[in-house]
Short mmCIF file of C-alpha atoms in Angstrom, two decimals:
data_model
loop_
_atom_site.label_atom_id
_atom_site.label_comp_id
_atom_site.label_asym_id
_atom_site.label_seq_id
_atom_site.Cartn_x
_atom_site.Cartn_y
_atom_site.Cartn_z
CA MET A 191 0.43 0.17 0.53
CA ARG A 192 1.04 3.39 -0.88
CA ALA A 193 2.07 5.88 2.21
CA ARG A 194 -0.01 8.29 1.41
CA ALA A 195 -3.03 5.75 1.06
CA ARG A 196 -1.60 4.35 4.81
CA THR A 197 -1.49 7.82 6.15
CA ALA A 198 -5.31 8.73 5.74
CA ARG A 199 -6.32 5.21 6.66
CA ARG A 200 -4.98 6.22 10.02
CA ALA A 201 -6.11 9.65 9.77
CA GLN A 202 -9.49 8.45 9.14
CA GLN A 203 -9.48 5.91 11.76
CA VAL A 204 -8.25 8.48 14.50
CA VAL A 205 -10.98 10.92 13.27
CA ASP A 206 -13.55 7.65 13.71
CA GLU A 207 -11.84 7.02 17.16
CA ILE A 208 -12.46 10.09 18.35
CA VAL A 209 -16.21 10.42 16.93
CA GLY A 210 -16.67 7.54 18.26
CA GLY A 211 -15.87 8.79 21.94
CA GLY A 212 -18.01 12.39 21.01
CA GLY A 213 -15.82 14.12 20.17
CA ARG A 214 -15.62 16.37 17.07
CA ALA A 215 -12.57 15.85 14.89
CA VAL A 216 -11.74 16.19 11.13
CA ALA A 217 -9.08 14.89 8.65
CA ASN A 218 -6.60 16.81 6.47
CA TYR A 219 -4.41 15.49 3.39
CA GLY A 220 -3.19 18.55 2.40
CA SER A 221 0.46 19.44 2.84
CA VAL A 222 1.61 21.94 5.79
CA ALA A 223 4.69 22.78 3.38
CA ASP A 224 2.26 23.43 0.02
CA PHE A 225 0.56 27.81 0.91
CA GLY A 226 -2.80 26.92 -0.46
CA GLU A 227 -3.25 23.74 0.66
CA ALA A 228 -2.78 24.77 4.42
CA LYS A 229 -4.39 27.74 4.29
CA ALA A 230 -7.26 24.97 3.13
CA LEU A 231 -6.63 22.80 6.48
CA ILE A 232 -6.99 26.77 8.31
CA ASP A 233 -9.84 26.78 6.40
CA GLN A 234 -11.48 23.27 7.17
CA ALA A 235 -10.79 23.87 10.78
CA VAL A 236 -12.69 26.71 11.14
CA GLU A 237 -15.66 26.03 8.66
CA THR A 238 -15.97 22.61 10.43
CA PHE A 239 -14.63 23.53 13.93
CA GLY A 240 -16.81 27.60 13.38
CA GLY A 241 -13.98 29.57 14.37
CA LEU A 242 -10.14 28.50 15.14
CA ASP A 243 -8.29 29.95 17.87
CA VAL A 244 -5.36 27.62 18.62
CA LEU A 245 -2.67 26.82 16.31
CA ILE A 246 -0.47 23.60 17.66
CA ASN A 247 2.34 23.53 14.64
CA ASN A 248 3.60 19.45 15.58
CA ALA A 249 4.06 18.69 11.69
CA GLY A 250 7.44 16.89 11.55
CA ILE A 251 8.94 14.00 9.09
CA LEU A 252 11.95 12.26 10.18
CA ARG A 253 14.68 11.11 8.22
CA ASP A 254 17.04 9.04 10.27
CA LYS A 255 20.21 10.06 8.68
CA MET A 256 23.64 11.74 9.33
CA SER A 257 22.97 14.83 6.28
CA PHE A 258 26.05 13.28 5.62
CA ASN A 259 24.09 10.11 3.82
CA MET A 260 21.06 12.07 3.41
CA ASP A 261 20.43 13.56 -0.47
CA GLU A 262 19.23 16.96 -1.44
CA ASP A 263 15.45 15.79 -1.57
CA GLU A 264 15.30 13.76 1.94
CA TRP A 265 16.95 17.65 3.60
CA ASP A 266 14.58 19.61 1.59
CA LEU A 267 12.12 17.22 3.07
CA VAL A 268 12.44 17.67 6.30
CA VAL A 269 13.23 20.87 5.58
CA ASP A 270 9.83 22.00 3.89
CA VAL A 271 7.52 20.20 6.58
CA HIS A 272 9.51 20.99 9.77
CA MET A 273 9.80 24.73 8.61
CA LYS A 274 8.04 26.06 5.32
CA GLY A 275 5.10 24.33 7.12
CA HIS A 276 4.96 25.84 10.30
CA PHE A 277 5.44 29.08 8.41
CA CYS A 278 2.38 28.78 5.93
CA THR A 279 -0.18 26.89 9.59
CA SER A 280 1.03 29.79 11.17
CA ARG A 281 0.72 32.67 8.41
CA HIS A 282 -2.82 31.65 7.48
CA ALA A 283 -3.77 31.44 11.66
CA ALA A 284 -2.94 34.79 12.08
CA ASN A 285 -4.50 35.58 8.89
CA TYR A 286 -7.91 34.60 10.18
CA TRP A 287 -7.44 36.05 13.68
CA ARG A 288 -6.75 39.55 12.48
CA ALA A 289 -9.45 38.96 10.12
CA LYS A 290 -11.49 38.29 13.32
CA SER A 291 -10.56 40.56 14.91
CA LYS A 292 -11.21 43.69 12.50
CA GLU A 293 -14.62 41.85 11.51
CA THR A 294 -15.93 42.07 15.50
CA SER A 295 -13.68 44.95 16.61
CA ALA A 296 -13.02 43.49 19.54
CA PRO A 297 -9.40 41.22 21.01
CA VAL A 298 -9.06 37.63 19.57
CA VAL A 299 -8.07 35.48 22.03
CA ALA A 300 -5.42 33.05 19.72
CA ARG A 301 -2.44 31.18 19.90
CA SER A 302 0.13 29.26 17.85
#
């Protein structure tokens, strides 16, 4: 089974477990390192849960190698997820919070 399909299946299993326990959850299959997909992730959270109060940037990827054993593509993937992924999601969350503050003319209590 391809890695992406396996990951999607696992994500849906977690959603099912949370919902089965009485919670609310939704899976997102986009890449946090893609600017547009990161925006879609934030938009999905707002639409699903009615707002966004916190963003926990815990996305990470591991290539268990020393730098001298990594090839450039592996290094780029690690940097994309750890650095660009945190930027993309934080940027879109901050835009949402800024717009919400302007809309309500009140401070927004949120955390990233």
